[in-house]
PDB file of C-alpha atoms in Angstrom:
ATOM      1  CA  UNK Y 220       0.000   0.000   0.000  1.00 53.00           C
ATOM      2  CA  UNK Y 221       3.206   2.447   0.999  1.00 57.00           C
ATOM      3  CA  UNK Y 222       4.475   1.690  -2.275  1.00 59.00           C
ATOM      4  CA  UNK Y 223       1.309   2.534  -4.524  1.00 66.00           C
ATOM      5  CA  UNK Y 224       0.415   5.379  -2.338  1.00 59.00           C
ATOM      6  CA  UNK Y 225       4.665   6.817  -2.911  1.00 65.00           C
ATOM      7  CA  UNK Y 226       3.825   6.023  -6.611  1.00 69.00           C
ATOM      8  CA  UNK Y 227       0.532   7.985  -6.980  1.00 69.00           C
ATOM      9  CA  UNK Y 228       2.262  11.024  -5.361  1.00 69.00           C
ATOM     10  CA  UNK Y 229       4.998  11.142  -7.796  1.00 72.00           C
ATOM     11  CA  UNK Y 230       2.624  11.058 -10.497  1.00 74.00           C
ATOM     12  CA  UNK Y 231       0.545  13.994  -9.220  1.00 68.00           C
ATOM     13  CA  UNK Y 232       3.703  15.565  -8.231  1.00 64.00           C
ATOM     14  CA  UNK Y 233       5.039  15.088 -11.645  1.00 67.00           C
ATOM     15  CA  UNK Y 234       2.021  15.837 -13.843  1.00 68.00           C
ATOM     16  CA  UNK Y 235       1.614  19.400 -11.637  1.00 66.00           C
ATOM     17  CA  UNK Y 236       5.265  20.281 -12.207  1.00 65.00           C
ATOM     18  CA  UNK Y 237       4.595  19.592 -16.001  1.00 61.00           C
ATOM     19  CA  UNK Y 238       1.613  21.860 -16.195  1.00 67.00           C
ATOM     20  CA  UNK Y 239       3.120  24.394 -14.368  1.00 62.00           C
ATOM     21  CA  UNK Y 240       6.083  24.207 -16.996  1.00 62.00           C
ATOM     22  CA  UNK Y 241       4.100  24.233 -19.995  1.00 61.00           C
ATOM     23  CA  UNK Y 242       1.836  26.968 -18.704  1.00 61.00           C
ATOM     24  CA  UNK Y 243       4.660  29.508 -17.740  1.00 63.00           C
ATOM     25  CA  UNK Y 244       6.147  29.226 -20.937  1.00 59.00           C
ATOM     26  CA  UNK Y 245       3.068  29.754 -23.056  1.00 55.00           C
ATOM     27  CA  UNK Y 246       2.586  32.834 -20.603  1.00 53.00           C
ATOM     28  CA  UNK Y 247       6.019  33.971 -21.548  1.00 51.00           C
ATOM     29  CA  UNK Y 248       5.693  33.487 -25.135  1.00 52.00           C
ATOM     30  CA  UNK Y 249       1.892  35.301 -25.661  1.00 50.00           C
ATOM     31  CA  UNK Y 250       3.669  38.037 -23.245  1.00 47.00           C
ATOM     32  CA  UNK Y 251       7.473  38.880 -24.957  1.00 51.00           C
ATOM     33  CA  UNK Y 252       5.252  38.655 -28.433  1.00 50.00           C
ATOM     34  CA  UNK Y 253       5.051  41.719 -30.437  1.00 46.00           C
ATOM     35  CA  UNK Y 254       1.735  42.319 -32.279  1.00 48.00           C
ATOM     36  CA  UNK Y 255       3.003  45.053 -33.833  1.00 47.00           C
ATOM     37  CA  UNK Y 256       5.527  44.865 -36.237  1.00 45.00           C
ATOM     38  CA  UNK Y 257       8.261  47.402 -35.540  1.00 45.00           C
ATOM     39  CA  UNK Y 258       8.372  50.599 -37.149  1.00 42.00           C
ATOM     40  CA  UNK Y 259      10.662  50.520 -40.834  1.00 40.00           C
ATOM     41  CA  UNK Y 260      11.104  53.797 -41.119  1.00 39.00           C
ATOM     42  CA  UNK Y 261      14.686  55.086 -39.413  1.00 38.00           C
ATOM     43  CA  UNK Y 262      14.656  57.797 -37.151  1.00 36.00           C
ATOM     44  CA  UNK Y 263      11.312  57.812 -36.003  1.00 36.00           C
ATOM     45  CA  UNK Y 264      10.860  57.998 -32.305  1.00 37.00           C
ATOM     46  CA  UNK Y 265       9.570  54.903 -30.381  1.00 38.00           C
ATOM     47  CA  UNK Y 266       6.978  56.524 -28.616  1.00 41.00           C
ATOM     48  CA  UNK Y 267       4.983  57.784 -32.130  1.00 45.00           C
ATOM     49  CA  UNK Y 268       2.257  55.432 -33.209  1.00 47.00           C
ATOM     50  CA  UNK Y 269       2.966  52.770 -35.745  1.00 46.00           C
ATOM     51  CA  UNK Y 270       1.112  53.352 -38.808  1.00 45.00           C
ATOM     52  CA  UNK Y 271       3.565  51.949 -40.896  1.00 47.00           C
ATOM     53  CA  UNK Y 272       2.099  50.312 -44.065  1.00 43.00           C
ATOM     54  CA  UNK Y 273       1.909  46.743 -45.242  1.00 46.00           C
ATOM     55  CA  UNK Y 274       1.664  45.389 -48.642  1.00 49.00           C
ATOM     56  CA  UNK Y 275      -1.016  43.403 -47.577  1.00 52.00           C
ATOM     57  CA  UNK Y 276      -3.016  46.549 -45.849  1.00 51.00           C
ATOM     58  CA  UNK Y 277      -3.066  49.453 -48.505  1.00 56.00           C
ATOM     59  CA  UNK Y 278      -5.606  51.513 -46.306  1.00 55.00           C
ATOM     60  CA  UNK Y 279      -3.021  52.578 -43.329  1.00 52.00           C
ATOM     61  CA  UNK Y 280      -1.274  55.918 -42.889  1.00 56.00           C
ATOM     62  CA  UNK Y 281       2.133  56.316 -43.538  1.00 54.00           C
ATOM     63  CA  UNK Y 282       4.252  55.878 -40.613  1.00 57.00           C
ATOM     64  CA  UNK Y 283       3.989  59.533 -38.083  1.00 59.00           C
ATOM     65  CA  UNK Y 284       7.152  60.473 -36.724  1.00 68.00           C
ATOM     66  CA  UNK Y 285       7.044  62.378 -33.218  1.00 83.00           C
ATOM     67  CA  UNK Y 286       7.397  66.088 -32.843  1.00 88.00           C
ATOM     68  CA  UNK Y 287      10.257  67.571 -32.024  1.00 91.00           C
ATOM     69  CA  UNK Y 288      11.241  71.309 -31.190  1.00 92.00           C
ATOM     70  CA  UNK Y 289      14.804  72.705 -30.595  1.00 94.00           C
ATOM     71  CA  UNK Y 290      16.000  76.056 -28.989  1.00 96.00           C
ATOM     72  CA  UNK Y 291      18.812  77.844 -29.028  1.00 96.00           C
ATOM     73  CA  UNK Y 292      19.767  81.914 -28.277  1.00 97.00           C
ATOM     74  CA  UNK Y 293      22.168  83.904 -29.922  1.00 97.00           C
ATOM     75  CA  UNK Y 294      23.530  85.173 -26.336  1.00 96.00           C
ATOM     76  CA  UNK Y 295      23.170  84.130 -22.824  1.00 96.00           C
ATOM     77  CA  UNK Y 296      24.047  87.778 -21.359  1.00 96.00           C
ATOM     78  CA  UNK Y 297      22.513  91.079 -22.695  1.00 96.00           C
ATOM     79  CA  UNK Y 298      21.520  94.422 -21.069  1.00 96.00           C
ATOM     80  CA  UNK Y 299      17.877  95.296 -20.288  1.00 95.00           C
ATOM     81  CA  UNK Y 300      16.370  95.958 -23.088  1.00 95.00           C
ATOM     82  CA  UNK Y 301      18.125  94.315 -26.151  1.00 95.00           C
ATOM     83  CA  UNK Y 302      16.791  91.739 -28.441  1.00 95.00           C
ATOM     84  CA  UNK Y 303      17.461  88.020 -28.205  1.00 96.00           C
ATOM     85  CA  UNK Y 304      17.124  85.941 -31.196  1.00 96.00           C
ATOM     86  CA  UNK Y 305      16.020  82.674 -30.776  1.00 95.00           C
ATOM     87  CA  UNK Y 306      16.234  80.336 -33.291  1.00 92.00           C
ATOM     88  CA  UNK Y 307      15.741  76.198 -34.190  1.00 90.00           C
ATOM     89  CA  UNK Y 308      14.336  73.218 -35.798  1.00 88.00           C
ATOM     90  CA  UNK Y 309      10.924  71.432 -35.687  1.00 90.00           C
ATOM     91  CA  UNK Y 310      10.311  68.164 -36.496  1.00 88.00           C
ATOM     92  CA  UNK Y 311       6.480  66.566 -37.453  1.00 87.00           C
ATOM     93  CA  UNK Y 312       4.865  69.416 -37.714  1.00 86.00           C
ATOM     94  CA  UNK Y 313       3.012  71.164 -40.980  1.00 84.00           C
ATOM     95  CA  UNK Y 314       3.487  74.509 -42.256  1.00 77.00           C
ATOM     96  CA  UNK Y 315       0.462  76.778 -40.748  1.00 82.00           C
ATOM     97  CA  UNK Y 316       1.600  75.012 -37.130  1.00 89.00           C
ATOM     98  CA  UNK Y 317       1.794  77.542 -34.305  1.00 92.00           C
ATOM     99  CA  UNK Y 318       4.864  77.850 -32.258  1.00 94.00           C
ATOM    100  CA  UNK Y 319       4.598  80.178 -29.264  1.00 96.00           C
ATOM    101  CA  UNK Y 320       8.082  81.712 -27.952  1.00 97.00           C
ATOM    102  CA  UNK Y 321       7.385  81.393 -23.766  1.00 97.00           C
ATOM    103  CA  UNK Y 322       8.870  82.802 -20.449  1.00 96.00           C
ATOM    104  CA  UNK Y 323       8.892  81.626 -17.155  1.00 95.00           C
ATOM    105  CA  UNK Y 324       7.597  84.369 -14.825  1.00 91.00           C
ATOM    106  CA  UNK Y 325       8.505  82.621 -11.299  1.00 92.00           C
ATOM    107  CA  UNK Y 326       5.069  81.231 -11.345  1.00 95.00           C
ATOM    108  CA  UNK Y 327       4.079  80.184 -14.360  1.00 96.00           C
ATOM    109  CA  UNK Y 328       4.601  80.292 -18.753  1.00 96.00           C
ATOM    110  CA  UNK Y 329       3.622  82.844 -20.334  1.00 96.00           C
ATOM    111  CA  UNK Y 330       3.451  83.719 -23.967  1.00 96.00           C
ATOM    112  CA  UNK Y 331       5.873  85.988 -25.636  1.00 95.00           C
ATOM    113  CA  UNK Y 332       5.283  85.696 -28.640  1.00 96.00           C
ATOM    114  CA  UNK Y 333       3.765  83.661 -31.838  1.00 95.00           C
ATOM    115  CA  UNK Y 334       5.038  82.319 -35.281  1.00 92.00           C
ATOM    116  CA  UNK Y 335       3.897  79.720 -37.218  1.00 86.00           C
ATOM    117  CA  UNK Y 336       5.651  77.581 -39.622  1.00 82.00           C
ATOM    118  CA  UNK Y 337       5.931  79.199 -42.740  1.00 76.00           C
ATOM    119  CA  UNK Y 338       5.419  76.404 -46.353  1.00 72.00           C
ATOM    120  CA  UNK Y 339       8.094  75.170 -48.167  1.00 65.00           C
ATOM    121  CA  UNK Y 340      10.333  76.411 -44.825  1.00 59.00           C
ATOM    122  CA  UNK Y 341      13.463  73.967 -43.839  1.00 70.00           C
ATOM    123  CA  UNK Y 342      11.917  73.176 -40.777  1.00 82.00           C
ATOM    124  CA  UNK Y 343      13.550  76.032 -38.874  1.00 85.00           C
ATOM    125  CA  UNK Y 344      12.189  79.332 -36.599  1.00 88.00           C
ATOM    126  CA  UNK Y 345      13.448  82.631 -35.739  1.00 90.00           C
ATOM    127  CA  UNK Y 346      11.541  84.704 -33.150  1.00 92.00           C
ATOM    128  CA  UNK Y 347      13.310  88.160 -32.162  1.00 95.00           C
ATOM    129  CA  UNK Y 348      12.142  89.217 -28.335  1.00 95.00           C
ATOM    130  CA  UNK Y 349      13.168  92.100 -25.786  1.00 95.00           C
ATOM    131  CA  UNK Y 350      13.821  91.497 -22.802  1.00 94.00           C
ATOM    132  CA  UNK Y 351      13.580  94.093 -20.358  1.00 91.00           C
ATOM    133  CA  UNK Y 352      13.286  92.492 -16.642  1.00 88.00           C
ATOM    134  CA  UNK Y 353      16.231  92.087 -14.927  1.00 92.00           C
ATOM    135  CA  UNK Y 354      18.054  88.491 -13.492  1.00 95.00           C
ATOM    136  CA  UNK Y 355      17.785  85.601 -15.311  1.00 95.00           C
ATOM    137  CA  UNK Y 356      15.184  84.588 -17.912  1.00 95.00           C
ATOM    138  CA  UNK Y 357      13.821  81.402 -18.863  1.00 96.00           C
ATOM    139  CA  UNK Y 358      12.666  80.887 -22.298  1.00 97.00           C
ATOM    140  CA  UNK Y 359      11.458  77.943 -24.173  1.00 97.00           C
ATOM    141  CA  UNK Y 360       9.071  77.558 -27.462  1.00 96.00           C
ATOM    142  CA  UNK Y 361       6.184  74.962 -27.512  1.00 96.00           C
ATOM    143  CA  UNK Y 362       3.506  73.544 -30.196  1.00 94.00           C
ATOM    144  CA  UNK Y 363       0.248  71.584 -28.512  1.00 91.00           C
ATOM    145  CA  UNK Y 364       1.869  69.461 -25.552  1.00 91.00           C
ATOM    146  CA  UNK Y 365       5.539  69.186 -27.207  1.00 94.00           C
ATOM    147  CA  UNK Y 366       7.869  71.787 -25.750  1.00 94.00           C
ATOM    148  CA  UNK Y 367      11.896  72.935 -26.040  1.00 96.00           C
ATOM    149  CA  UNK Y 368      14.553  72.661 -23.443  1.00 97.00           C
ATOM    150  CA  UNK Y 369      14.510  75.873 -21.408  1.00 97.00           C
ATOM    151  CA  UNK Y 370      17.669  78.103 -22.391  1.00 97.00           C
ATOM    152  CA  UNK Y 371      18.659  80.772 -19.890  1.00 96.00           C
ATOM    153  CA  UNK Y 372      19.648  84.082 -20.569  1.00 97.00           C
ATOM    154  CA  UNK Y 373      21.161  86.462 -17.888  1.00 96.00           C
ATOM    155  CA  UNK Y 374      19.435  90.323 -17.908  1.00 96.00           C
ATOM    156  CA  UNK Y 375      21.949  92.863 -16.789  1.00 93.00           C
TER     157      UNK Y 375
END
């Protein structure tokens, strides 16, 4: 009876272990797969939708690349006053887009000023702005939710 009864429990034992097995590995292989096929267009970013087209599905977009601003000021130090130019690239966005050229008050953004992205334009901006307050200013220039670094320009 010992010996049936040892038997029976290896069997159970066994069969458990197997399920266990068979079960974590499907797991593992419906999670690490991809149902998206990855994105064949270089240099988009990773976190832009995939609408990348198929031969097989004529009807989808064409892959969206993710919008991108840059900034950059032709000084850091200027006297009350002067202008600043601030100038850089855009990427994924249209011409007729609306940039808006902002400054951080202590508080809060606020907008300096407006330009939108002219047709036919190589993806670049140029916003000329005063600045008359004194200390440092923060500026940056945003479109919808997608915004620059800040650059920082000392008011003497």
């Amino acid at each position: 009876m010992k010996s049936s009864l040892r038997t029976h429990s290896t069997r159970v034992l066994a069969a458990g272990a197997l399920s266990v097995a068979l079960l974590t590995s499907a797991g593992a292989a419906a999670f690490a797969a991809d149902p998206v096929a990855p994105n064949p267009v270089a240099g988009t970013s990773t976190n832009a939708p995939n609408l990348a087209t198929k031969p097989d599905q004529p009807n989808l977009k064409p892959a969206v690349t993710a919008t991108t601003i840059t900034i950059r000021a032709d000084r850091t130090e200027v006297k009350s006053g002067q202008s600043v130019t601030i100038t850089g690239q855009v990427k994924g966005l249209k011409a007729g887009d609306r940039l808006d050229l902002q400054r951080y008050d202590g508080r809060k953004w606020a907008t300096v000023k407006t330009v939108t992205v002219k047709r036919g334009s190589s993806s670049t901006y140029a916003l000329v702005t005063k600045l008359t307050g004194m200390g440092k200013e923060k500026l940056r220039v945003v479109h919808a939710k997608t915004m620059s670094p800040t650059v920082t320009i000392t008011v003497k």
